[in-house]
C-alpha positions as protocol buffer text, in pm:
chain_id: "A"
residue {
  index: 1
  type: MET
  ca { x: 78 y: -2244 z: 2642 }
}
residue {
  index: 2
  type: ALA
  ca { x: 403 y: -2119 z: 2468 }
}
residue {
  index: 3
  type: THR
  ca { x: 405 y: -1902 z: 2180 }
}
residue {
  index: 4
  type: PRO
  ca { x: 451 y: -2000 z: 1870 }
}
residue {
  index: 5
  type: LYS
  ca { x: 722 y: -1878 z: 1640 }
}
residue {
  index: 6
  type: ARG
  ca { x: 636 y: -1661 z: 1346 }
}
residue {
  index: 7
  type: LYS
  ca { x: 701 y: -1817 z: 1029 }
}
residue {
  index: 8
  type: PHE
  ca { x: 629 y: -1484 z: 807 }
}
residue {
  index: 9
  type: ALA
  ca { x: 664 y: -1109 z: 829 }
}
residue {
  index: 10
  type: VAL
  ca { x: 465 y: -845 z: 620 }
}
residue {
  index: 11
  type: ARG
  ca { x: 616 y: -529 z: 573 }
}
residue {
  index: 12
  type: TYR
  ca { x: 495 y: -191 z: 416 }
}
residue {
  index: 13
  type: TYR
  ca { x: 702 y: 55 z: 232 }
}
residue {
  index: 14
  type: PHE
  ca { x: 622 y: 456 z: 37 }
}
residue {
  index: 15
  type: ILE
  ca { x: 796 y: 528 z: -241 }
}
residue {
  index: 16
  type: ASP
  ca { x: 834 y: 916 z: -198 }
}
residue {
  index: 17
  type: PRO
  ca { x: 657 y: 1085 z: -489 }
}
residue {
  index: 18
  type: SER
  ca { x: 957 y: 1374 z: -500 }
}
residue {
  index: 19
  type: GLY
  ca { x: 1180 y: 1087 z: -632 }
}
residue {
  index: 20
  type: ASP
  ca { x: 1274 y: 739 z: -557 }
}
residue {
  index: 21
  type: ARG
  ca { x: 1320 y: 730 z: -181 }
}
residue {
  index: 22
  type: VAL
  ca { x: 1219 y: 409 z: 15 }
}
residue {
  index: 23
  type: LEU
  ca { x: 1017 y: 504 z: 323 }
}
residue {
  index: 24
  type: LYS
  ca { x: 990 y: 229 z: 603 }
}
residue {
  index: 25
  type: ALA
  ca { x: 588 y: 252 z: 717 }
}
residue {
  index: 26
  type: SER
  ca { x: 519 y: 97 z: 1051 }
}
residue {
  index: 27
  type: SER
  ca { x: 227 y: -42 z: 1147 }
}
residue {
  index: 28
  type: ALA
  ca { x: 111 y: 297 z: 1394 }
}
residue {
  index: 29
  type: LEU
  ca { x: 133 y: 507 z: 1072 }
}
residue {
  index: 30
  type: LEU
  ca { x: -67 y: 261 z: 853 }
}
residue {
  index: 31
  type: ASP
  ca { x: -326 y: 234 z: 1110 }
}
residue {
  index: 32
  type: GLY
  ca { x: -348 y: 613 z: 1165 }
}
residue {
  index: 33
  type: ILE
  ca { x: -382 y: 668 z: 825 }
}
residue {
  index: 34
  type: ILE
  ca { x: -642 y: 403 z: 702 }
}
residue {
  index: 35
  type: ALA
  ca { x: -809 y: 536 z: 1032 }
}
residue {
  index: 36
  type: ARG
  ca { x: -816 y: 937 z: 980 }
}
residue {
  index: 37
  type: ARG
  ca { x: -643 y: 1006 z: 1270 }
}
residue {
  index: 38
  type: ARG
  ca { x: -323 y: 1105 z: 1043 }
}
residue {
  index: 39
  type: PHE
  ca { x: -298 y: 1249 z: 712 }
}
residue {
  index: 40
  type: ILE
  ca { x: -41 y: 1388 z: 520 }
}
residue {
  index: 41
  type: PRO
  ca { x: -15 y: 1718 z: 354 }
}
residue {
  index: 42
  type: ASP
  ca { x: 230 y: 1693 z: 112 }
}
residue {
  index: 43
  type: TRP
  ca { x: 78 y: 1387 z: -56 }
}
residue {
  index: 44
  type: ALA
  ca { x: -294 y: 1560 z: -77 }
}
residue {
  index: 45
  type: GLY
  ca { x: -472 y: 1454 z: -373 }
}
residue {
  index: 46
  type: MET
  ca { x: -146 y: 1210 z: -509 }
}
residue {
  index: 47
  type: LYS
  ca { x: -134 y: 847 z: -569 }
}
residue {
  index: 48
  type: VAL
  ca { x: 168 y: 726 z: -398 }
}
residue {
  index: 49
  type: ARG
  ca { x: 335 y: 409 z: -477 }
}
residue {
  index: 50
  type: MET
  ca { x: 338 y: 148 z: -180 }
}
residue {
  index: 51
  type: VAL
  ca { x: 480 y: -213 z: -155 }
}
residue {
  index: 52
  type: GLU
  ca { x: 363 y: -444 z: 28 }
}
residue {
  index: 53
  type: VAL
  ca { x: 677 y: -728 z: 87 }
}
residue {
  index: 54
  type: ILE
  ca { x: 588 y: -1104 z: 262 }
}
residue {
  index: 55
  type: ALA
  ca { x: 938 y: -1214 z: 383 }
}
residue {
  index: 56
  type: THR
  ca { x: 960 y: -1570 z: 545 }
}
residue {
  index: 57
  type: VAL
  ca { x: 1153 y: -1615 z: 896 }
}
residue {
  index: 58
  type: ALA
  ca { x: 1440 y: -1844 z: 869 }
}
residue {
  index: 59
  type: GLY
  ca { x: 1633 y: -1853 z: 1175 }
}
residue {
  index: 60
  type: ASP
  ca { x: 1711 y: -1445 z: 1253 }
}
residue {
  index: 61
  type: ARG
  ca { x: 1681 y: -1368 z: 848 }
}
residue {
  index: 62
  type: LEU
  ca { x: 1396 y: -1229 z: 676 }
}
residue {
  index: 63
  type: ARG
  ca { x: 1412 y: -1376 z: 277 }
}
residue {
  index: 64
  type: VAL
  ca { x: 1184 y: -1195 z: 64 }
}
residue {
  index: 65
  type: ALA
  ca { x: 914 y: -1446 z: -52 }
}
residue {
  index: 66
  type: SER
  ca { x: 625 y: -1182 z: -229 }
}
residue {
  index: 67
  type: VAL
  ca { x: 661 y: -861 z: -360 }
}
residue {
  index: 68
  type: LYS
  ca { x: 380 y: -639 z: -438 }
}
residue {
  index: 69
  type: GLY
  ca { x: 380 y: -322 z: -592 }
}
residue {
  index: 70
  type: THR
  ca { x: 14 y: -124 z: -540 }
}
residue {
  index: 71
  type: TYR
  ca { x: -90 y: 285 z: -495 }
}
residue {
  index: 72
  type: MET
  ca { x: -223 y: 446 z: -206 }
}
residue {
  index: 73
  type: HIS
  ca { x: -481 y: 718 z: -298 }
}
residue {
  index: 74
  type: PHE
  ca { x: -470 y: 1098 z: -120 }
}
residue {
  index: 75
  type: GLU
  ca { x: -775 y: 1284 z: -78 }
}
residue {
  index: 76
  type: SER
  ca { x: -717 y: 1671 z: -155 }
}
residue {
  index: 77
  type: GLU
  ca { x: -647 y: 1757 z: 213 }
}
residue {
  index: 78
  type: GLY
  ca { x: -416 y: 1419 z: 289 }
}
residue {
  index: 79
  type: PHE
  ca { x: -647 y: 1184 z: 407 }
}
residue {
  index: 80
  type: TRP
  ca { x: -663 y: 816 z: 265 }
}
residue {
  index: 81
  type: ASP
  ca { x: -896 y: 818 z: -11 }
}
residue {
  index: 82
  type: ARG
  ca { x: -1159 y: 554 z: 103 }
}
residue {
  index: 83
  type: PRO
  ca { x: -1356 y: 585 z: -200 }
}
residue {
  index: 84
  type: MET
  ca { x: -1081 y: 555 z: -430 }
}
residue {
  index: 85
  type: GLU
  ca { x: -946 y: 265 z: -257 }
}
residue {
  index: 86
  type: ALA
  ca { x: -1274 y: 52 z: -266 }
}
residue {
  index: 87
  type: ARG
  ca { x: -1348 y: 88 z: -650 }
}
residue {
  index: 88
  type: THR
  ca { x: -1026 y: -75 z: -673 }
}
residue {
  index: 89
  type: ALA
  ca { x: -1093 y: -350 z: -409 }
}
residue {
  index: 90
  type: ILE
  ca { x: -1445 y: -432 z: -585 }
}
residue {
  index: 91
  type: ALA
  ca { x: -1253 y: -426 z: -911 }
}
residue {
  index: 92
  type: HIS
  ca { x: -1025 y: -701 z: -747 }
}
residue {
  index: 93
  type: LEU
  ca { x: -1295 y: -906 z: -645 }
}
residue {
  index: 94
  type: GLU
  ca { x: -1490 y: -886 z: -958 }
}
residue {
  index: 95
  type: LEU
  ca { x: -1254 y: -1003 z: -1130 }
}
residue {
  index: 96
  type: ALA
  ca { x: -1168 y: -1271 z: -933 }
}
residue {
  index: 97
  type: SER
  ca { x: -1520 y: -1394 z: -955 }
}
residue {
  index: 98
  type: ARG
  ca { x: -1567 y: -1687 z: -1166 }
}
residue {
  index: 99
  type: ASP
  ca { x: -1950 y: -1609 z: -1149 }
}
residue {
  index: 100
  type: ARG
  ca { x: -1984 y: -1299 z: -1422 }
}
residue {
  index: 101
  type: ASP
  ca { x: -2176 y: -1342 z: -1761 }
}
residue {
  index: 102
  type: PRO
  ca { x: -1896 y: -1428 z: -2016 }
}
residue {
  index: 103
  type: ASP
  ca { x: -2089 y: -1228 z: -2277 }
}
residue {
  index: 104
  type: ASP
  ca { x: -2030 y: -946 z: -2076 }
}
residue {
  index: 105
  type: ARG
  ca { x: -1671 y: -871 z: -2241 }
}
residue {
  index: 106
  type: HIS
  ca { x: -1647 y: -478 z: -2214 }
}
residue {
  index: 107
  type: ARG
  ca { x: -1733 y: -498 z: -1837 }
}
residue {
  index: 108
  type: ARG
  ca { x: -1480 y: -713 z: -1772 }
}
residue {
  index: 109
  type: ARG
  ca { x: -1197 y: -555 z: -1995 }
}
residue {
  index: 110
  type: PHE
  ca { x: -1299 y: -211 z: -1795 }
}
residue {
  index: 111
  type: ILE
  ca { x: -1215 y: -428 z: -1505 }
}
residue {
  index: 112
  type: GLU
  ca { x: -898 y: -579 z: -1583 }
}
residue {
  index: 113
  type: ARG
  ca { x: -737 y: -245 z: -1695 }
}
residue {
  index: 114
  type: ARG
  ca { x: -888 y: -85 z: -1386 }
}
residue {
  index: 115
  type: VAL
  ca { x: -716 y: -390 z: -1196 }
}
residue {
  index: 116
  type: ALA
  ca { x: -395 y: -356 z: -1402 }
}
residue {
  index: 117
  type: ALA
  ca { x: -385 y: 59 z: -1311 }
}
residue {
  index: 118
  type: SER
  ca { x: -360 y: -57 z: -919 }
}
residue {
  index: 119
  type: ARG
  ca { x: -54 y: -248 z: -983 }
}
residue {
  index: 120
  type: TRP
  ca { x: 325 y: -170 z: -1040 }
}
residue {
  index: 121
  type: HIS
  ca { x: 630 y: -387 z: -1077 }
}
residue {
  index: 122
  type: VAL
  ca { x: 869 y: -337 z: -801 }
}
residue {
  index: 123
  type: ASP
  ca { x: 1252 y: -360 z: -957 }
}
residue {
  index: 124
  type: GLY
  ca { x: 1597 y: -185 z: -971 }
}
residue {
  index: 125
  type: GLU
  ca { x: 1696 y: 2 z: -672 }
}
residue {
  index: 126
  type: ILE
  ca { x: 1347 y: 19 z: -488 }
}
residue {
  index: 127
  type: PHE
  ca { x: 1391 y: -399 z: -441 }
}
residue {
  index: 128
  type: ALA
  ca { x: 1741 y: -366 z: -392 }
}
residue {
  index: 129
  type: ALA
  ca { x: 1680 y: -79 z: -85 }
}
residue {
  index: 130
  type: ILE
  ca { x: 1399 y: -314 z: 40 }
}
residue {
  index: 131
  type: GLN
  ca { x: 1571 y: -588 z: 58 }
}
residue {
  index: 132
  type: SER
  ca { x: 1865 y: -436 z: 215 }
}
residue {
  index: 133
  type: ASP
  ca { x: 1631 y: -342 z: 467 }
}
residue {
  index: 134
  type: LEU
  ca { x: 1498 y: -676 z: 504 }
}
residue {
  index: 135
  type: GLU
  ca { x: 1834 y: -875 z: 530 }
}
residue {
  index: 136
  type: GLY
  ca { x: 1962 y: -653 z: 805 }
}
residue {
  index: 137
  type: GLY
  ca { x: 2194 y: -392 z: 614 }
}
residue {
  index: 138
  type: LYS
  ca { x: 2136 y: -47 z: 564 }
}
residue {
  index: 139
  type: ARG
  ca { x: 1841 y: 50 z: 745 }
}
residue {
  index: 140
  type: VAL
  ca { x: 1551 y: 264 z: 516 }
}
residue {
  index: 141
  type: LYS
  ca { x: 1410 y: 438 z: 812 }
}
residue {
  index: 142
  type: GLY
  ca { x: 1589 y: 797 z: 812 }
}
residue {
  index: 143
  type: LYS
  ca { x: 1375 y: 1142 z: 868 }
}
residue {
  index: 144
  type: ALA
  ca { x: 1026 y: 1106 z: 666 }
}
residue {
  index: 145
  type: PRO
  ca { x: 949 y: 1391 z: 431 }
}
residue {
  index: 146
  type: TRP
  ca { x: 642 y: 1452 z: 584 }
}
residue {
  index: 147
  type: GLN
  ca { x: 509 y: 1658 z: 874 }
}
residue {
  index: 148
  type: TRP
  ca { x: 206 y: 1493 z: 1078 }
}
residue {
  index: 149
  type: ALA
  ca { x: -73 y: 1754 z: 1150 }
}
residue {
  index: 150
  type: ALA
  ca { x: -332 y: 1689 z: 1381 }
}
residue {
  index: 151
  type: PRO
  ca { x: -682 y: 1584 z: 1210 }
}
residue {
  index: 152
  type: SER
  ca { x: -970 y: 1878 z: 1270 }
}
residue {
  index: 153
  type: GLU
  ca { x: -1263 y: 1867 z: 1475 }
}
residue {
  index: 154
  type: ALA
  ca { x: -1458 y: 1781 z: 1168 }
}
residue {
  index: 155
  type: ASP
  ca { x: -1292 y: 1424 z: 1126 }
}
residue {
  index: 156
  type: ALA
  ca { x: -1365 y: 1360 z: 1467 }
}
residue {
  index: 157
  type: ASP
  ca { x: -1662 y: 1132 z: 1306 }
}
residue {
  index: 158
  type: PHE
  ca { x: -1386 y: 907 z: 1150 }
}
residue {
  index: 159
  type: GLU
  ca { x: -1176 y: 803 z: 1485 }
}
């Protein structure tokens, strides 16, 4: 059986907190961060802007279909902050749920604020750099500003 052709591609980018430099994130990098096999000491205790891009595949070209600006939170040691991300994900699910009691307006406003604080609008130079990368022009790669550090033995439980 032949493998079907890809119809879309998903790409992730970090926006360097020290500036507006766009850094392309590989799948291996994201897997390492989420599985807690990797951490970024330079980003310890920070909320780092991230962009998720969904692009359609048209022949040998990628065309932007969806761009979503979000954040990735890091703990004090530089690991991905799972509890913070879980709270944000729960807020998104609660907001999407139609089963909420309409009299619970204060809770709904709190959830709406949390969801709004978890997004940012991607535009300007950042969008232009991402689009250039997708179109095969100037690559966004380059040397990343962080150094990888081996996880400590105390974090072996998370692997």
